[in-house]
PDB file of C-alpha atoms in Angstrom:
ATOM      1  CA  UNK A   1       2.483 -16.582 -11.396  1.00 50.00           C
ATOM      2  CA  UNK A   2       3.609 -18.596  -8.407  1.00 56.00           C
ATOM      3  CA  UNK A   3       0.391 -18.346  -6.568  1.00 57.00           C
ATOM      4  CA  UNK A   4       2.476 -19.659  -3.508  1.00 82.00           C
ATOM      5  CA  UNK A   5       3.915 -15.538  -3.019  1.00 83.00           C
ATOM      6  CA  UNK A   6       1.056 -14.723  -1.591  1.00 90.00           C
ATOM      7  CA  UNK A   7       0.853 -17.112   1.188  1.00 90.00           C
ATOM      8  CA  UNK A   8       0.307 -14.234   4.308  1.00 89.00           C
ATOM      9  CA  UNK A   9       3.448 -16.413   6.110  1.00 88.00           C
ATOM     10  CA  UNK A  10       5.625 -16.094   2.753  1.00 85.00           C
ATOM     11  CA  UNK A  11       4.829 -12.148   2.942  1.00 85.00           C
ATOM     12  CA  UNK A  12       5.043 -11.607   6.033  1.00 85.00           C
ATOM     13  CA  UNK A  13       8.726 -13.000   6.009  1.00 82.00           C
ATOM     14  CA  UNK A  14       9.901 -11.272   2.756  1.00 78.00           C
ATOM     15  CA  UNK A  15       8.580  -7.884   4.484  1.00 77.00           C
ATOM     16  CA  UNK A  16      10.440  -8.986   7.819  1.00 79.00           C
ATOM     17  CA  UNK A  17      13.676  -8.978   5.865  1.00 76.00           C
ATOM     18  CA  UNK A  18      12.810  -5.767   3.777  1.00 71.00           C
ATOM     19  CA  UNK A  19      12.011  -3.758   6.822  1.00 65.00           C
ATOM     20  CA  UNK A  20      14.918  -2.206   8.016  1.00 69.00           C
ATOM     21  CA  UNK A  21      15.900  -0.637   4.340  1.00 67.00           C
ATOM     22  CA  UNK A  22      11.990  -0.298   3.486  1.00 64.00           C
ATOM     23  CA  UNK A  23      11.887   3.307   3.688  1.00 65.00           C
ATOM     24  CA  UNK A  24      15.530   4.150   1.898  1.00 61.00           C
ATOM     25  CA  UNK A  25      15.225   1.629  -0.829  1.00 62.00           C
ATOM     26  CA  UNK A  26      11.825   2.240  -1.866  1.00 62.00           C
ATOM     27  CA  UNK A  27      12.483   5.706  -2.189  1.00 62.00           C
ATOM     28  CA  UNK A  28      15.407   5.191  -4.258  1.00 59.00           C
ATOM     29  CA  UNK A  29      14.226   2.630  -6.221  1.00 61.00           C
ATOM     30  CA  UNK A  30      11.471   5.062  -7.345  1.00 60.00           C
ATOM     31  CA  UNK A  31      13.682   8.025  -7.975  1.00 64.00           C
ATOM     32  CA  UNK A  32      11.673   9.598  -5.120  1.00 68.00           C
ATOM     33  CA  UNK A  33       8.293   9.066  -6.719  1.00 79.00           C
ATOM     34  CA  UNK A  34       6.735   7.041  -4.172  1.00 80.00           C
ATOM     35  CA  UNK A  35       6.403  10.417  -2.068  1.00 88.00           C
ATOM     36  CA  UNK A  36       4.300  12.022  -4.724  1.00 91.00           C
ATOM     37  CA  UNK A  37       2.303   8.522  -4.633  1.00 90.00           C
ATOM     38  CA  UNK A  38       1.392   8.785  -1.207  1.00 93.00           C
ATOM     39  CA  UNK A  39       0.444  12.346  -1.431  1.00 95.00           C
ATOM     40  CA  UNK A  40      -1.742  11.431  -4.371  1.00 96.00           C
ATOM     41  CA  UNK A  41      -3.518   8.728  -2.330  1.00 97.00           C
ATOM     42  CA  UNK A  42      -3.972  10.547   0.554  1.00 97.00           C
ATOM     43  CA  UNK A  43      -5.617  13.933  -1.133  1.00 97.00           C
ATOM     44  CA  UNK A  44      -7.777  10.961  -3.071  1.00 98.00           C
ATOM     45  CA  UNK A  45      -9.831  10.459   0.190  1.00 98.00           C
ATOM     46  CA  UNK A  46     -11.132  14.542  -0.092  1.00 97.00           C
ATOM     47  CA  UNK A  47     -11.429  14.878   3.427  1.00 97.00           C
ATOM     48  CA  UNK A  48     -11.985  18.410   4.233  1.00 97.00           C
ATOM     49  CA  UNK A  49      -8.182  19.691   5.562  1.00 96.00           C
ATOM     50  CA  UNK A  50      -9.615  20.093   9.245  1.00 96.00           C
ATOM     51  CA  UNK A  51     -10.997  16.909   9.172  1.00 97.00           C
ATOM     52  CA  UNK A  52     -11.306  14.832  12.386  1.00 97.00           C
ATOM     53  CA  UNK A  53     -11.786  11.628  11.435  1.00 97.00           C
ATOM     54  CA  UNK A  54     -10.864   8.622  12.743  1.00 97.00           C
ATOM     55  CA  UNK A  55      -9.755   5.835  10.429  1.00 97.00           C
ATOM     56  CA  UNK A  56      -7.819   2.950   8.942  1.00 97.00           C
ATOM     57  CA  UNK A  57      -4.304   2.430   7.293  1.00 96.00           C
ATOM     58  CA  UNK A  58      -4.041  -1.081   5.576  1.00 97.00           C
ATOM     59  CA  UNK A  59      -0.846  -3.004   5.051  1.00 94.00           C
ATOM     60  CA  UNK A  60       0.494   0.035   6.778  1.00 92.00           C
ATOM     61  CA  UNK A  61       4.087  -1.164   6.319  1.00 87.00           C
ATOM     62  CA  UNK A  62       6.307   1.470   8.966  1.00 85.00           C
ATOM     63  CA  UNK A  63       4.023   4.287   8.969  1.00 87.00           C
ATOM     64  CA  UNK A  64       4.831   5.478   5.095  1.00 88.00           C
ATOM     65  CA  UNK A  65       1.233   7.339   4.868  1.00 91.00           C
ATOM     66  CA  UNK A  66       1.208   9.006   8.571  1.00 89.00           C
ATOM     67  CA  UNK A  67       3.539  12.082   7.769  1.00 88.00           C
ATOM     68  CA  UNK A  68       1.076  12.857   4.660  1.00 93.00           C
ATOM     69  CA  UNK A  69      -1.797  12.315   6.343  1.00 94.00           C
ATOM     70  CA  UNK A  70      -0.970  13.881   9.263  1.00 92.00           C
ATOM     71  CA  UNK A  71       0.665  17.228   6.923  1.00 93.00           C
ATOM     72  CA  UNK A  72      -2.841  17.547   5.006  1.00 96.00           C
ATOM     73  CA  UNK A  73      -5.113  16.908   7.832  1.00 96.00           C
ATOM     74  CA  UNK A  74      -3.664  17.756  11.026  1.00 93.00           C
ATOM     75  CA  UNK A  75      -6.487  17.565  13.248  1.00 94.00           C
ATOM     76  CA  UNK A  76      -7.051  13.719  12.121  1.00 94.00           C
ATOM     77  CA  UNK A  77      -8.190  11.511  15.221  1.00 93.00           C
ATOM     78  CA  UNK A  78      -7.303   8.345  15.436  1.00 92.00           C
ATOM     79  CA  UNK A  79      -5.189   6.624  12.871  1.00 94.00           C
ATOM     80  CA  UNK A  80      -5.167   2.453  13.239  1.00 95.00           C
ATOM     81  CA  UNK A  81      -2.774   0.718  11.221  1.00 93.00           C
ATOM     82  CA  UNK A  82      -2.613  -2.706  10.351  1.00 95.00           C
ATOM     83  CA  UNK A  83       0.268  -4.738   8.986  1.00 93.00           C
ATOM     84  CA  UNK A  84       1.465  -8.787   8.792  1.00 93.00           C
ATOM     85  CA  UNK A  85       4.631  -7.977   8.659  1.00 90.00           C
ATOM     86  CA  UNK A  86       6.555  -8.190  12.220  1.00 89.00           C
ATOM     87  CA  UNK A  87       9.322  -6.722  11.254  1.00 87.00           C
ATOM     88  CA  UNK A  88       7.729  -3.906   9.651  1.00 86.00           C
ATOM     89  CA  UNK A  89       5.736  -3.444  12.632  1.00 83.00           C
ATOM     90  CA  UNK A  90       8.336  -3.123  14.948  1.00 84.00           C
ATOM     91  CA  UNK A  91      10.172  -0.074  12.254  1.00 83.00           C
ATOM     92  CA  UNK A  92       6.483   1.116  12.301  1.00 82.00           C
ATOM     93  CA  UNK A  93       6.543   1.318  16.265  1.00 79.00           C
ATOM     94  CA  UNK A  94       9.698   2.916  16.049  1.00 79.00           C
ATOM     95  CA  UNK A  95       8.470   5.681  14.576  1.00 70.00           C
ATOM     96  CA  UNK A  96       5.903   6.203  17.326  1.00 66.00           C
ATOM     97  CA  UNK A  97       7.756   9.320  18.804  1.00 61.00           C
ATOM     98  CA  UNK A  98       5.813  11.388  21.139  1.00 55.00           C
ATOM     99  CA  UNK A  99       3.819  13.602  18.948  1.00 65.00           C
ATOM    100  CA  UNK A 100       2.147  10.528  16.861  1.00 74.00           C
ATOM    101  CA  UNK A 101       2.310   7.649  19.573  1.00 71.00           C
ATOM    102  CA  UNK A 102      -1.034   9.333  21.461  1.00 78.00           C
ATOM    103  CA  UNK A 103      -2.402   9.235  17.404  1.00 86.00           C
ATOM    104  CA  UNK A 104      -1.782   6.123  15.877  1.00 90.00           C
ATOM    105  CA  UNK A 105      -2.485   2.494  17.182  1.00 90.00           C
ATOM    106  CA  UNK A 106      -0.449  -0.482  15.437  1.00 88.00           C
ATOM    107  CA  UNK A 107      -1.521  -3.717  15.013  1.00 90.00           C
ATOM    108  CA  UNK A 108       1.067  -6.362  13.751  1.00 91.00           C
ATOM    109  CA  UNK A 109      -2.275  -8.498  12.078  1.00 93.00           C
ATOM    110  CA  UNK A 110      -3.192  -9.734   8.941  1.00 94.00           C
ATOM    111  CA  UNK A 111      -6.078  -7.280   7.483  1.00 94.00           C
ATOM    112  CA  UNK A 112      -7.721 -10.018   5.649  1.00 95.00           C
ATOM    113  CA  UNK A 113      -8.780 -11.376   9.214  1.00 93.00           C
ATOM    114  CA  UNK A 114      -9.362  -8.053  10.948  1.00 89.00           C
ATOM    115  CA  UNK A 115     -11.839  -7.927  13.718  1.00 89.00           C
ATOM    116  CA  UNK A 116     -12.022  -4.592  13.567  1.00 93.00           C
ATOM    117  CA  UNK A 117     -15.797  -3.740  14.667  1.00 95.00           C
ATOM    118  CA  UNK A 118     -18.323  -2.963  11.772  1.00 97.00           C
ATOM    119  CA  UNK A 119     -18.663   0.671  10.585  1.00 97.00           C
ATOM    120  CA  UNK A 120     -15.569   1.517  13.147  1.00 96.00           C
ATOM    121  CA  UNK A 121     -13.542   4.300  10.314  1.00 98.00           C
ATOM    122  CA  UNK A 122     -14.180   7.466   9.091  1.00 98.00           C
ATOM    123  CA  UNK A 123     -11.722   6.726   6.166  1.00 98.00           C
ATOM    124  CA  UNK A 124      -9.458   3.795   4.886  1.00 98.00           C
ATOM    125  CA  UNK A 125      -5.788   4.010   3.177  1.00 98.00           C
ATOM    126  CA  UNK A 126      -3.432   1.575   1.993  1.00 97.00           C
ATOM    127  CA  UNK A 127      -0.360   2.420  -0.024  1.00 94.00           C
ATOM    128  CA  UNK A 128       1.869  -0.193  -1.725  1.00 90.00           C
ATOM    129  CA  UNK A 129       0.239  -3.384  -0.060  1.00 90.00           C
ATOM    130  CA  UNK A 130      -2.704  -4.378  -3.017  1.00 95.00           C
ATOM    131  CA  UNK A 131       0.180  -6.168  -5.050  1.00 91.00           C
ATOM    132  CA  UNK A 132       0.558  -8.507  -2.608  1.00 91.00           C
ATOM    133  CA  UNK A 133      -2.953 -10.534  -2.424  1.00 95.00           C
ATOM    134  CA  UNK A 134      -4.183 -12.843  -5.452  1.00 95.00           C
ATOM    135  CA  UNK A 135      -7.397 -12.230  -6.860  1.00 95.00           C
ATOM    136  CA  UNK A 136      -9.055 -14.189  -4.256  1.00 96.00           C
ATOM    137  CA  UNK A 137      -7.803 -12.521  -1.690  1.00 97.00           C
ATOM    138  CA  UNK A 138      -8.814  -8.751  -3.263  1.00 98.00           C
ATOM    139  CA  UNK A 139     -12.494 -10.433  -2.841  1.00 98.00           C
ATOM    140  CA  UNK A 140     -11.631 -10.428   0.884  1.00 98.00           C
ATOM    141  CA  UNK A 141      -9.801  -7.470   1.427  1.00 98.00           C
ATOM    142  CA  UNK A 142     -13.203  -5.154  -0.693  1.00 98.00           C
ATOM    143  CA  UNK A 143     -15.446  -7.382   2.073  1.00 98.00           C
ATOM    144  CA  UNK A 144     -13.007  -6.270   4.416  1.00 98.00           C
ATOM    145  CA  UNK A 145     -13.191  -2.707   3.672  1.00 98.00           C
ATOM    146  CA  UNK A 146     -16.603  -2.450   3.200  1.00 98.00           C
ATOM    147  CA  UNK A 147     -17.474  -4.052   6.438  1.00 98.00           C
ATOM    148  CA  UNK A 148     -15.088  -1.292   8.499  1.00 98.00           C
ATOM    149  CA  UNK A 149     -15.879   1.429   6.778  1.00 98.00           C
ATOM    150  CA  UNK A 150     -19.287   3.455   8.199  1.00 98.00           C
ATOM    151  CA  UNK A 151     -21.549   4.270   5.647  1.00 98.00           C
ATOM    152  CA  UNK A 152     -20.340   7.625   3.234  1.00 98.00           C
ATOM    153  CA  UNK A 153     -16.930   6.895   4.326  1.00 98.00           C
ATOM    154  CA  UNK A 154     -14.121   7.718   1.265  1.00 98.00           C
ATOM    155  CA  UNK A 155     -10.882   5.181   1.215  1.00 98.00           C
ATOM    156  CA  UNK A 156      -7.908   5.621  -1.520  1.00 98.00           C
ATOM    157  CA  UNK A 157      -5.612   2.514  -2.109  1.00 98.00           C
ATOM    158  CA  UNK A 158      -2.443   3.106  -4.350  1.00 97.00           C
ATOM    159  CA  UNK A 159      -0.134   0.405  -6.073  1.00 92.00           C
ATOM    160  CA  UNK A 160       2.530   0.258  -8.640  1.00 86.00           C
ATOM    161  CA  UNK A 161       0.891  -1.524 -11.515  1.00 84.00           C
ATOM    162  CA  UNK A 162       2.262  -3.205 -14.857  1.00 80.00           C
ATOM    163  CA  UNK A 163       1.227  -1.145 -17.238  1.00 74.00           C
ATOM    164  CA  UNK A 164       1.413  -2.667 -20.919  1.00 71.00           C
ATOM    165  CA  UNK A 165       0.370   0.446 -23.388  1.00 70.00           C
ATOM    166  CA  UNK A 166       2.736   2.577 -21.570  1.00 66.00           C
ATOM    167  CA  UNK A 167       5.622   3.555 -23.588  1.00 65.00           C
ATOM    168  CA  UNK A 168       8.212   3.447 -20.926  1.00 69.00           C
ATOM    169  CA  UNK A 169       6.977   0.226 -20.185  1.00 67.00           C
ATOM    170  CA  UNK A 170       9.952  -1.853 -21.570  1.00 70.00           C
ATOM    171  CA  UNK A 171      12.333   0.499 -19.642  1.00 70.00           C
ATOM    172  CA  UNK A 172      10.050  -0.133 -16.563  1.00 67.00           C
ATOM    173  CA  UNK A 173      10.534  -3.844 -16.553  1.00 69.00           C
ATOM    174  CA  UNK A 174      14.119  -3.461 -16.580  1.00 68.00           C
ATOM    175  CA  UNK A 175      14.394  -1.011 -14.350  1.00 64.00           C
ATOM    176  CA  UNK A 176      12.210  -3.462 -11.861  1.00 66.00           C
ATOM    177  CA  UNK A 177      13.546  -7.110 -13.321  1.00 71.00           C
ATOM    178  CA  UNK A 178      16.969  -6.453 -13.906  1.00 68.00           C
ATOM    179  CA  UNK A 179      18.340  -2.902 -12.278  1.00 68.00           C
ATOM    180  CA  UNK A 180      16.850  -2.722  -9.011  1.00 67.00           C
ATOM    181  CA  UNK A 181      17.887  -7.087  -8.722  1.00 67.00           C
ATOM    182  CA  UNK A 182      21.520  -6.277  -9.292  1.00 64.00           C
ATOM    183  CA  UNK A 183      21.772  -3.435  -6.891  1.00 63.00           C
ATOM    184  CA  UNK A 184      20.456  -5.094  -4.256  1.00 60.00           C
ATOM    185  CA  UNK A 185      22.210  -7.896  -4.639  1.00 64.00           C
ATOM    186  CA  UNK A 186      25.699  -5.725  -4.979  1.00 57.00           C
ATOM    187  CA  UNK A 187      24.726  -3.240  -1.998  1.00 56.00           C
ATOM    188  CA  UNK A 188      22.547  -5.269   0.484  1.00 53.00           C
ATOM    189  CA  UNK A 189      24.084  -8.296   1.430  1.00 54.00           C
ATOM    190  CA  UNK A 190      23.322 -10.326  -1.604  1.00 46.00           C
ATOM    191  CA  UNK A 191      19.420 -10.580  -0.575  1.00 51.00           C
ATOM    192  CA  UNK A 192      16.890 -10.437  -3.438  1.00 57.00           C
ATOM    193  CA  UNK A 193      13.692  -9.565  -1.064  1.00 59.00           C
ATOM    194  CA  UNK A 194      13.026  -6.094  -2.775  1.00 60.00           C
ATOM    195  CA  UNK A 195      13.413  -8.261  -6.059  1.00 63.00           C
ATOM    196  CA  UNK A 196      10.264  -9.886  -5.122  1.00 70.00           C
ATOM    197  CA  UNK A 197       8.222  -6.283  -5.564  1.00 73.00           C
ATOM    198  CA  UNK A 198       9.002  -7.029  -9.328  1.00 72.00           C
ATOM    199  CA  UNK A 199       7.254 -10.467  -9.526  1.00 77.00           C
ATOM    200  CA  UNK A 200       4.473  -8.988  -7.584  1.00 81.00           C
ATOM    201  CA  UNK A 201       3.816  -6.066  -9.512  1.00 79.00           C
ATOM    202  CA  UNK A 202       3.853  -8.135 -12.712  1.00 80.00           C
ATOM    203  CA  UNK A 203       1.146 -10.302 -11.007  1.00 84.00           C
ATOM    204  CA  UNK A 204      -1.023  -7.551 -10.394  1.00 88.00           C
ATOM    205  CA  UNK A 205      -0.922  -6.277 -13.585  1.00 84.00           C
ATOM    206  CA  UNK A 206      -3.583  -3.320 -14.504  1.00 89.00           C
ATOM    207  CA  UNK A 207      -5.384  -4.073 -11.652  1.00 93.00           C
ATOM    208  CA  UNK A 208      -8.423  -4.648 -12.864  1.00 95.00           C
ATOM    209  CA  UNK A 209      -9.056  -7.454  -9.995  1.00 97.00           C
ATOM    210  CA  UNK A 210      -9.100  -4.388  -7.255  1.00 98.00           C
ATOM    211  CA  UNK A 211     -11.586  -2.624  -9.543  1.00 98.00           C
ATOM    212  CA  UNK A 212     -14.064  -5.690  -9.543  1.00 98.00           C
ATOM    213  CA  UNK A 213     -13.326  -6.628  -6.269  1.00 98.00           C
ATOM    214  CA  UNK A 214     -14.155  -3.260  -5.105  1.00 98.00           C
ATOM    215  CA  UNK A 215     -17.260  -2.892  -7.230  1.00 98.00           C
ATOM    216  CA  UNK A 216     -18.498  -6.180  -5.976  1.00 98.00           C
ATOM    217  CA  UNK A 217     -18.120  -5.247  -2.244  1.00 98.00           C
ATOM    218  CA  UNK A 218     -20.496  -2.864  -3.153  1.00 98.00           C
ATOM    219  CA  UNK A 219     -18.288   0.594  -2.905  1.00 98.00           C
ATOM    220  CA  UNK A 220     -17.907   3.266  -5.253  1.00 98.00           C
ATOM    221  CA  UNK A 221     -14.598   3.051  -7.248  1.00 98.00           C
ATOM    222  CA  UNK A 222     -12.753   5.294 -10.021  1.00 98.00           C
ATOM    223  CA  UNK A 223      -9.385   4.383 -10.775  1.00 97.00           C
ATOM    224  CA  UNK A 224      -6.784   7.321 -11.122  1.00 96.00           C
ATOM    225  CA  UNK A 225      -3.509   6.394 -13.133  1.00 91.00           C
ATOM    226  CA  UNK A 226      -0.674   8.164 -12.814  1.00 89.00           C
ATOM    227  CA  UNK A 227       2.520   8.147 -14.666  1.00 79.00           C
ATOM    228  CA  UNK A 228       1.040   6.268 -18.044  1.00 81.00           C
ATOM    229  CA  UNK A 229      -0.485   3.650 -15.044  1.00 82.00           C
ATOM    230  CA  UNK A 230       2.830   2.862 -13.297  1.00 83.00           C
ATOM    231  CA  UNK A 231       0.800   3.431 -10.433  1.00 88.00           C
ATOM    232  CA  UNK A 232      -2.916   3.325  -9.740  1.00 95.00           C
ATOM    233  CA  UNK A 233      -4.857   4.891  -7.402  1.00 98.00           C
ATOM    234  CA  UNK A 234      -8.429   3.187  -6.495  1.00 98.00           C
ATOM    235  CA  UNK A 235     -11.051   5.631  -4.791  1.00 98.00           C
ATOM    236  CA  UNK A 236     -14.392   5.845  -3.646  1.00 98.00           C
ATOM    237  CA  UNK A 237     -16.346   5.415  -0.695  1.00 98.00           C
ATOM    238  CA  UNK A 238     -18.744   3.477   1.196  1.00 98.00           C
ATOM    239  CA  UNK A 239     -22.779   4.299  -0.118  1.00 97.00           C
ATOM    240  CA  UNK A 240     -24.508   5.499   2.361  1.00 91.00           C
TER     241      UNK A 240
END
C-alpha cells in the first residue's frame, strides 16, 4: 500500500475535491447502506435517549452523523466536530442552519493534533474516517481519544472494511475497484477521488490495527461487524 495516501495534506485534498458530491455519491455508492451504518454507530454509544451529553465527532466529514445523533438523542449538548478536510468543512458549515448552528461547533483541524482539553467529551463518534490513517497513525488517533474522552465515557467508530471470508467479497471488490471507478469517471467530470475510498478500504483491511490500537490506549473495545464485515463498528468506552 502506498503509504504516501495517508499523508494528512494528500487527504485533506482528495476530501476537498470529494466534498461537494460527498453526501449523494456515498449514498449511492452504498445502495443507501451507509444510513443504516451511521445509525448503527450512533445507537453503539448506548447513551440513554434523553441524554445530555456533550461530545466529539471525528473526521466529521459535512455533518453525516448530526441528523442521527441528533434523531436518537435530541436533548444532546454540545456536539464538536473535527475534520482536515477544508472543503468538507465548509459543506459541513453549510449545513449549520439555525436549529443545529447554536449545537454544533466545527473545526476544520486535523484530529491527530487536537488540543482539545483532557477529559473535555461525554462521548466520541467517527463514521467513515478510520480508513484513512496507517497503522501508526491509529496509535495516535486511540491516544487521542483516550486523552478527550472523561473517564466512563462510551465512543463508536464505524468503517467499511475488506472483508476476506465474506462471500460477497469478490463482488465487493468489483463493485469498489471497478464499478464505482467507471461511474465516476463517466458522470463526474472524469475525477477518480471517490476511487481512492477503494485503495483505502483495501488498506485497512479487517481492521484489526483499530482493535489494538484501541486496546493499547487503554479503552474498552468490541468490534461489531455488519454485513459479513463490510463494515465494522468499534465500541467501548473510557475505564473509569
Amino acid at each position: 500500500m502506498d503509504q504516501d495516501l495517508y499523508e494528512p495534506a494528500r487527504v485533506a485534498a482528495v476530501f476537498d475535491r470529494c466534498s461537494r458530491r460527498y453526501r449523494g455519491w456515498s449514498s449511492l455508492a452504498s445502495f443507501g447502506v451507509i444510513h443504516y451504518w451511521r445509525r448503527l454507530c450512533v445507537a453503539a454509544l448506548g447513551l440513554p435517549r434523553e441524554s445530555t451529553a456533550c461530545g466529539v465527532d471525528l473526521m466529521a466529514g459535512t455533518g453525516e452523523l448530526w441528523p442521527h445523533l441528533l434523531a436518537r438523542h435530541p436533548r444532546l449538548g454540545r456536539i464538536t466536530a473535527i475534520d482536515i478536510s477544508p472543503g468538507m468543512h465548509a459543506a459541513a458549515m453549510a449545513r449549520l442552519h439555525a436549529a443545529r448552528a447554536g449545537r454544533i461547533t466545527h473545526l476544520c483541524a486535523d484530529m491527530l493534533r487536537t488540543d482539545l482539553p483532557d477529559g473535555s467529551a461525554d462521548f466520541a463518534v467517527s463514521s467513515f474516517g478510520l480508513k484513512t490513517f496507517n497503522a501508526a497513525q491509529h496509535r495516535v488517533m486511540a491516544r487521542q481519544i483516550a486523552r478527550i474522552l472523561r473517564p466512563g465515557a462510551p465512543y463508536a467508530l464505524i468503517e467499511a472494511a475488506d472483508p476476506d471470508g465474506w462471500v460477497l467479497h469478490p463482488l465487493y471488490r468489483i463493485h469498489l475497484d471497478r464499478v464505482l471507478p467507471l461511474v465516476e469517471r463517466l458522470f463526474l467530470d472524469g475525477a477518480q477521488d471517490f476511487a481512492m475510498l477503494g485503495a483505502y478500504t483495501r488498506g485497512f483491511g479487517d481492521g484489526q490495527s483499530v482493535v489494538d490500537a484501541l486496546a493499547e490506549a487503554g479503552l474498552s473495545v468490541r468490534v461489531r461487524r455488519s454485513f459479513g464485515g463490510a463494515a465494522l463498528c468499534f465500541h467501548g468506552h473510557k475505564p473509569h
